[in-house]
């Protein structure tokens, strides 16, 4: 019997844990699919971990992982994949915005021999105009950088074990699941799904965390900002040629430019171009520094397989599974 592992990252989703487990159980059991659910608590501040423990105690097919702090959705996805034992692994959101029914379609495609099945958004759900515009720009840059159409990509995917292992073997710290799972290739199929309204709670992304996420991923996958530095250099070279020529002509004709206005403007313009360029280069250096430090992507403080010791939380030492994250 082949097993489907469903990896679910959860951050402050106490209301959703039980609902998502029941709805997966109903649908997958109804379809006769053998499954395992891996819930990854991304350092939640509410009772998510208690709910996960209760769910795991009630059903042996449910497994829980608890991070020592909030490491972000990407880290949670990778931790879940590393702990999942199934023959194929699906990743879906905890808020039921990714319909579990689509999971069945994905599973059937996997049975037909597809190795990477990607969920593609049919609609974008309710979003503000600003969000829509900035997401549009972000995906345009990312699609350009990865040479894949990412505009409707989502994290809702089903991967064959082989494909998931390839992803886990990738050495980079700064991961972008959406792009990486397309980049690895394999026999791929896309499945369209409707984004539902969030069942309960609110989106866990603040505007600043989205901007940070976008900037980091653009820097990780694209050298476009670096090309801006070159572009700015070429622009100021052209400007200096024109101004230089004009200055010489004026000097020769006896009308040298007077006053500091031009000088001040030039210093300000060139100064800001240089500062911005240094900032961009500095950002890339910071990213390289982050990668060479080789810190683990996440730290697991406890799992539902461990016997719980009351009173202890965020424990270090034996419980910390750095093995798969450190090499
Ligand atoms: N999530 C997470 N860590 C975070 C933020 C979000 O594990 O730091 C999870 C969250 O619990 C949910 C999924 O990622 O299961 C998608 O989050 P959300 O619904 O807030 O994002 P949106 O649907 O608004 O893109
Ligand atoms: Mg959501």
Coordinates of C-alpha atoms and ligand atoms in Angstrom, one line a residue:
X1 CA 0.0 0.0 0.0
X2 CA 1.4 3.4 -0.9
X3 CA 1.3 6.2 1.5
X4 CA 0.6 9.9 0.9
X5 CA 2.3 12.3 3.4
X6 CA 0.6 15.6 3.8
X7 CA 2.9 18.3 5.2
X8 CA 1.0 21.2 6.8
X9 CA 2.9 24.3 8.1
X10 CA 1.0 25.9 10.9
X11 CA 1.7 29.2 12.6
X12 CA -0.9 30.4 15.2
X13 CA -3.6 28.2 13.7
X14 CA -5.1 26.7 16.9
X15 CA -8.6 26.8 15.5
X16 CA -7.6 25.1 12.3
X17 CA -5.7 22.0 13.3
X18 CA -8.7 19.9 14.2
X19 CA -10.7 21.1 11.2
X20 CA -7.9 20.4 8.7
X21 CA -7.2 16.9 10.1
X22 CA -10.9 15.9 10.1
X23 CA -11.4 17.2 6.6
X24 CA -8.3 15.4 5.3
X25 CA -9.3 12.2 7.1
X26 CA -12.9 12.3 5.7
X27 CA -11.8 12.9 2.1
X28 CA -8.7 10.6 2.0
X29 CA -10.4 7.7 3.8
X30 CA -13.4 8.1 1.5
X31 CA -11.1 7.8 -1.5
X32 CA -9.2 4.8 0.0
X33 CA -5.9 6.6 0.1
X34 CA -3.5 5.6 2.8
X35 CA -2.1 8.8 4.4
X36 CA 0.0 10.4 7.1
X37 CA -0.3 14.0 8.2
X38 CA 2.8 15.9 9.3
X39 CA 1.9 19.1 11.2
X40 CA 4.7 21.5 11.6
X41 CA 4.2 24.1 14.3
X42 CA 6.3 27.0 13.3
X43 CA 6.9 28.4 16.8
X44 CA 3.3 29.4 17.3
X45 CA 2.4 31.7 20.2
X46 CA -1.0 30.3 20.8
X47 CA -2.2 26.7 21.6
X48 CA -1.4 25.3 18.2
X49 CA 1.1 22.8 19.7
X50 CA -1.4 21.5 22.3
X51 CA -3.9 21.0 19.5
X52 CA -1.3 19.1 17.4
X53 CA -0.4 16.9 20.4
X54 CA -4.1 16.1 21.0
X55 CA -4.6 15.3 17.3
X56 CA -1.5 13.1 17.3
X57 CA -2.5 11.3 20.5
X58 CA -5.9 10.5 19.0
X59 CA -4.7 9.3 15.6
X60 CA -1.4 7.5 15.0
X61 CA -1.3 8.7 11.4
X62 CA -0.8 12.3 12.6
X63 CA 2.7 13.4 13.5
X64 CA 3.7 16.8 14.9
X65 CA 7.0 18.8 14.9
X66 CA 7.5 21.9 17.0
X67 CA 10.1 24.6 16.2
X68 CA 12.0 26.3 18.9
X69 CA 10.9 29.7 17.4
X70 CA 9.2 31.0 14.3
X71 CA 11.5 30.1 11.3
X72 CA 9.0 30.9 8.6
X73 CA 6.8 28.9 6.2
X74 CA 9.7 27.8 4.0
X75 CA 11.6 26.2 6.9
X76 CA 8.4 24.5 8.1
X77 CA 7.8 23.0 4.7
X78 CA 11.3 21.6 4.5
X79 CA 11.2 20.2 8.0
X80 CA 7.9 18.5 7.2
X81 CA 9.3 17.0 4.1
X82 CA 12.3 15.7 5.9
X83 CA 10.2 14.0 8.5
X84 CA 7.5 12.6 6.1
X85 CA 7.8 9.0 5.4
X86 CA 5.3 8.6 2.5
X87 CA 5.9 7.5 -1.1
X88 CA 4.6 10.9 -2.2
X89 CA 4.4 14.1 -0.2
X90 CA 2.0 16.9 -0.5
X91 CA 2.3 20.4 1.0
X92 CA -0.8 22.4 1.8
X93 CA -1.8 25.4 4.0
X94 CA -3.4 24.9 7.3
X95 CA -6.2 27.4 6.6
X96 CA -8.0 25.1 4.1
X97 CA -7.4 27.7 1.3
X98 CA -5.9 24.8 -0.6
X99 CA -8.9 22.5 -1.1
X100 CA -8.3 18.9 0.1
X101 CA -10.4 17.6 -2.9
X102 CA -7.7 18.8 -5.2
X103 CA -5.2 16.7 -3.2
X104 CA -7.1 13.6 -4.5
X105 CA -6.8 14.8 -8.1
X106 CA -3.1 15.3 -7.5
X107 CA -2.7 11.9 -5.9
X108 CA -4.4 10.2 -8.9
X109 CA -2.0 12.0 -11.3
X110 CA 0.9 10.8 -9.2
X111 CA -0.5 7.2 -9.5
X112 CA -0.4 7.7 -13.3
X113 CA 3.3 8.4 -13.0
X114 CA 3.7 12.1 -12.6
X115 CA 6.4 13.1 -10.2
X116 CA 5.8 16.8 -9.5
X117 CA 2.2 17.9 -9.5
X118 CA 1.8 21.7 -9.0
X119 CA -1.3 23.5 -7.8
X120 CA -1.9 26.6 -9.9
X121 CA -4.3 29.3 -8.6
X122 CA -7.3 29.8 -10.8
X123 CA -8.2 33.0 -9.0
X124 CA -6.2 35.1 -6.5
X125 CA -8.8 35.3 -3.8
X126 CA -9.6 38.7 -2.1
X127 CA -6.5 41.0 -2.1
X128 CA -6.0 44.7 -1.8
X129 CA -5.0 46.6 -5.0
X130 CA -1.5 47.3 -3.5
X131 CA -1.0 43.6 -2.7
X132 CA -2.1 42.6 -6.2
X133 CA 0.2 45.1 -7.9
X134 CA 3.2 44.3 -5.8
X135 CA 2.7 40.5 -6.1
X136 CA 2.4 41.1 -9.9
X137 CA 5.7 42.9 -10.0
X138 CA 7.4 40.3 -7.7
X139 CA 6.2 37.3 -9.8
X140 CA 7.3 39.1 -13.0
X141 CA 10.8 39.5 -11.7
X142 CA 10.8 35.9 -10.4
X143 CA 9.4 34.5 -13.6
X144 CA 12.1 36.3 -15.5
X145 CA 14.8 35.1 -13.1
X146 CA 13.8 31.4 -13.0
X147 CA 12.6 31.4 -16.6
X148 CA 9.4 29.8 -15.5
X149 CA 5.9 31.3 -15.4
X150 CA 5.4 31.8 -11.7
X151 CA 2.5 34.2 -11.8
X152 CA -0.1 31.7 -10.5
X153 CA 2.3 29.5 -8.6
X154 CA 1.5 28.4 -5.1
X155 CA 3.0 26.2 -2.4
X156 CA 0.2 23.6 -2.9
X157 CA 2.1 20.7 -4.5
X158 CA 2.5 17.0 -4.5
X159 CA 5.9 15.5 -5.0
X160 CA 7.1 12.0 -5.5
X161 CA 9.5 10.9 -2.8
X162 CA 12.4 11.0 -5.3
X163 CA 11.7 14.7 -6.1
X164 CA 11.3 15.6 -2.5
X165 CA 14.7 14.0 -1.6
X166 CA 16.3 16.0 -4.4
X167 CA 14.9 19.2 -2.9
X168 CA 16.0 18.3 0.6
X169 CA 19.5 17.6 -0.7
X170 CA 19.9 21.1 -2.1
X171 CA 22.5 22.9 0.1
X172 CA 21.1 26.4 0.2
X173 CA 19.8 27.9 3.4
X174 CA 17.5 30.4 1.8
X175 CA 14.9 28.3 0.1
X176 CA 12.0 29.2 -2.1
X177 CA 9.8 26.1 -2.3
X178 CA 7.7 27.3 -5.2
X179 CA 10.6 28.0 -7.5
X180 CA 12.8 25.1 -6.4
X181 CA 10.1 22.5 -7.0
X182 CA 9.7 23.7 -10.6
X183 CA 13.5 24.1 -11.1
X184 CA 14.2 20.4 -10.3
X185 CA 12.2 19.3 -13.4
X186 CA 10.9 15.7 -13.3
X187 CA 7.6 14.7 -15.0
X188 CA 5.4 17.6 -14.1
X189 CA 1.7 18.3 -14.3
X190 CA -0.2 21.3 -13.2
X191 CA -3.6 21.2 -11.5
X192 CA -5.8 24.3 -11.2
X193 CA -7.6 25.0 -8.0
X194 CA -9.8 27.8 -6.6
X195 CA -8.4 29.7 -3.6
X196 CA -11.0 29.6 -0.9
X197 CA -11.6 32.2 1.7
X198 CA -9.6 31.6 4.9
X199 CA -11.7 29.5 7.2
X200 CA -10.6 31.1 10.5
X201 CA -8.0 33.4 11.8
X202 CA -6.1 35.9 9.6
X203 CA -3.3 35.8 7.1
X204 CA 0.1 35.4 8.9
X205 CA 1.9 37.6 6.5
X206 CA 2.3 41.3 7.3
X207 CA 3.2 43.8 4.6
X208 CA 6.7 44.1 5.9
X209 CA 7.2 40.3 6.1
X210 CA 6.0 40.1 2.5
X211 CA 8.4 42.8 1.3
X212 CA 11.2 41.1 3.1
X213 CA 10.3 37.7 1.6
X214 CA 10.1 39.3 -1.9
X215 CA 13.4 41.2 -1.6
X216 CA 15.3 38.1 -0.3
X217 CA 13.9 35.9 -3.0
X218 CA 14.7 38.3 -5.7
X219 CA 18.2 38.6 -4.5
X220 CA 18.6 34.9 -4.2
X221 CA 17.3 34.1 -7.7
X222 CA 18.1 37.1 -9.8
X223 CA 21.0 39.4 -10.5
X224 CA 18.6 42.1 -11.8
X225 CA 19.4 44.5 -9.0
X226 CA 23.1 44.2 -9.8
X227 CA 22.3 45.1 -13.4
X228 CA 20.7 48.3 -12.0
X229 CA 24.2 49.1 -10.6
X230 CA 25.7 48.7 -14.0
X231 CA 22.9 50.6 -15.6
X232 CA 23.3 53.5 -13.2
X233 CA 27.1 53.5 -14.0
X234 CA 26.4 53.7 -17.7
X235 CA 23.9 56.5 -17.2
X236 CA 26.3 58.6 -15.2
X237 CA 29.1 58.0 -17.7
X238 CA 26.8 59.3 -20.5
X239 CA 25.9 62.3 -18.4
X240 CA 29.5 63.1 -17.6
X241 CA 30.4 62.9 -21.3
X242 CA 27.7 65.4 -22.2
X243 CA 28.4 67.7 -19.3
X244 CA 32.2 67.4 -20.0
X245 CA 31.8 68.3 -23.6
X246 CA 29.6 71.3 -22.7
X247 CA 32.1 72.5 -20.1
X248 CA 35.0 72.3 -22.6
X249 CA 33.1 74.1 -25.3
X250 CA 32.1 76.8 -22.8
X251 CA 35.6 77.1 -21.5
X252 CA 37.0 77.5 -25.1
X253 CA 34.5 80.1 -26.0
X254 CA 35.4 82.1 -22.9
X255 CA 32.1 81.4 -21.0
X256 CA 33.2 79.0 -18.2
X257 CA 30.3 77.8 -16.0
X258 CA 30.1 79.9 -12.9
X259 CA 28.8 79.0 -9.4
X260 CA 28.4 75.8 -7.5
X261 CA 25.0 74.8 -8.6
X262 CA 26.2 72.3 -11.2
X263 CA 28.8 70.9 -8.9
X264 CA 26.4 70.5 -6.0
X265 CA 23.8 68.8 -8.2
X266 CA 26.4 66.4 -9.6
X267 CA 27.8 65.5 -6.2
X268 CA 24.4 64.8 -4.9
X269 CA 23.3 62.7 -7.9
X270 CA 26.5 60.6 -8.1
X271 CA 26.6 60.3 -4.3
X272 CA 23.1 58.8 -4.2
X273 CA 23.7 56.5 -7.1
X274 CA 26.9 55.2 -5.4
X275 CA 25.2 54.7 -2.0
X276 CA 22.3 52.8 -3.6
X277 CA 24.7 50.7 -5.5
X278 CA 26.8 49.9 -2.4
X279 CA 23.6 49.0 -0.6
X280 CA 22.6 46.6 -3.4
X281 CA 26.0 44.9 -3.4
X282 CA 26.0 44.9 0.4
X283 CA 22.7 43.0 0.3
X284 CA 24.1 40.3 -1.9
X285 CA 27.2 40.0 0.4
X286 CA 24.9 39.7 3.4
X287 CA 23.1 36.8 1.6
X288 CA 26.4 35.1 0.8
X289 CA 27.4 35.5 4.4
X290 CA 24.1 33.9 5.5
X291 CA 24.7 31.0 3.2
X292 CA 28.4 30.4 4.2
X293 CA 27.5 30.4 7.9
X294 CA 25.6 27.2 7.2
X295 CA 23.3 27.6 10.2
X296 CA 20.4 25.0 10.2
X297 CA 17.3 26.1 8.4
X298 CA 15.2 25.4 11.5
X299 CA 15.6 23.9 15.0
X300 CA 13.1 21.3 16.2
X301 CA 12.5 21.6 19.9
X302 CA 10.1 18.7 20.2
X303 CA 8.1 16.2 18.2
X304 CA 5.0 14.1 19.1
X305 CA 7.2 11.0 19.0
X306 CA 9.2 12.2 22.0
X307 CA 7.8 11.5 25.4
X308 CA 6.7 14.9 26.8
X309 CA 8.4 16.1 29.9
X310 CA 6.0 18.5 31.6
X311 CA 7.4 22.0 32.4
X312 CA 10.1 21.8 29.7
X313 CA 9.7 23.8 26.6
X314 CA 12.1 24.8 23.8
X315 CA 14.5 22.1 25.0
X316 CA 17.9 21.8 23.4
X317 CA 20.3 18.8 23.3
X318 CA 19.1 15.4 22.4
X319 CA 15.8 16.6 21.1
X320 CA 17.2 18.9 18.6
X321 CA 17.3 17.2 15.3
X322 CA 20.1 19.1 13.5
X323 CA 21.3 16.0 11.6
X324 CA 19.3 16.5 8.5
X325 CA 19.7 20.3 8.6
X326 CA 23.3 20.7 9.3
X327 CA 25.2 18.8 6.6
Ligands
LIG1 N1 2.8 29.9 8.0 C1 3.9 29.4 8.7 N2 4.8 30.2 9.2 C2 4.7 31.6 9.1 C3 3.6 32.1 8.4 C4 2.7 31.2 7.9 O1 4.0 28.2 8.9 O2 5.6 32.3 9.6 C5 1.8 29.0 7.5 C6 0.4 29.3 8.0 O3 0.0 28.7 9.2 C7 -0.5 28.7 6.8 C8 0.4 28.9 5.6 O4 1.7 29.1 6.1 O5 -0.7 27.3 7.0 C9 0.0 30.1 4.8 O6 -0.1 31.2 5.6 P1 -1.3 32.3 5.4 O7 -2.6 31.6 5.2 O8 -1.2 33.2 6.5 O9 -0.8 33.0 4.0 P2 -1.7 33.5 2.8 O10 -2.7 32.4 2.5 O11 -2.3 34.7 3.3 O12 -0.7 33.6 1.7
LIG2 MG1 -3.9 31.4 3.7

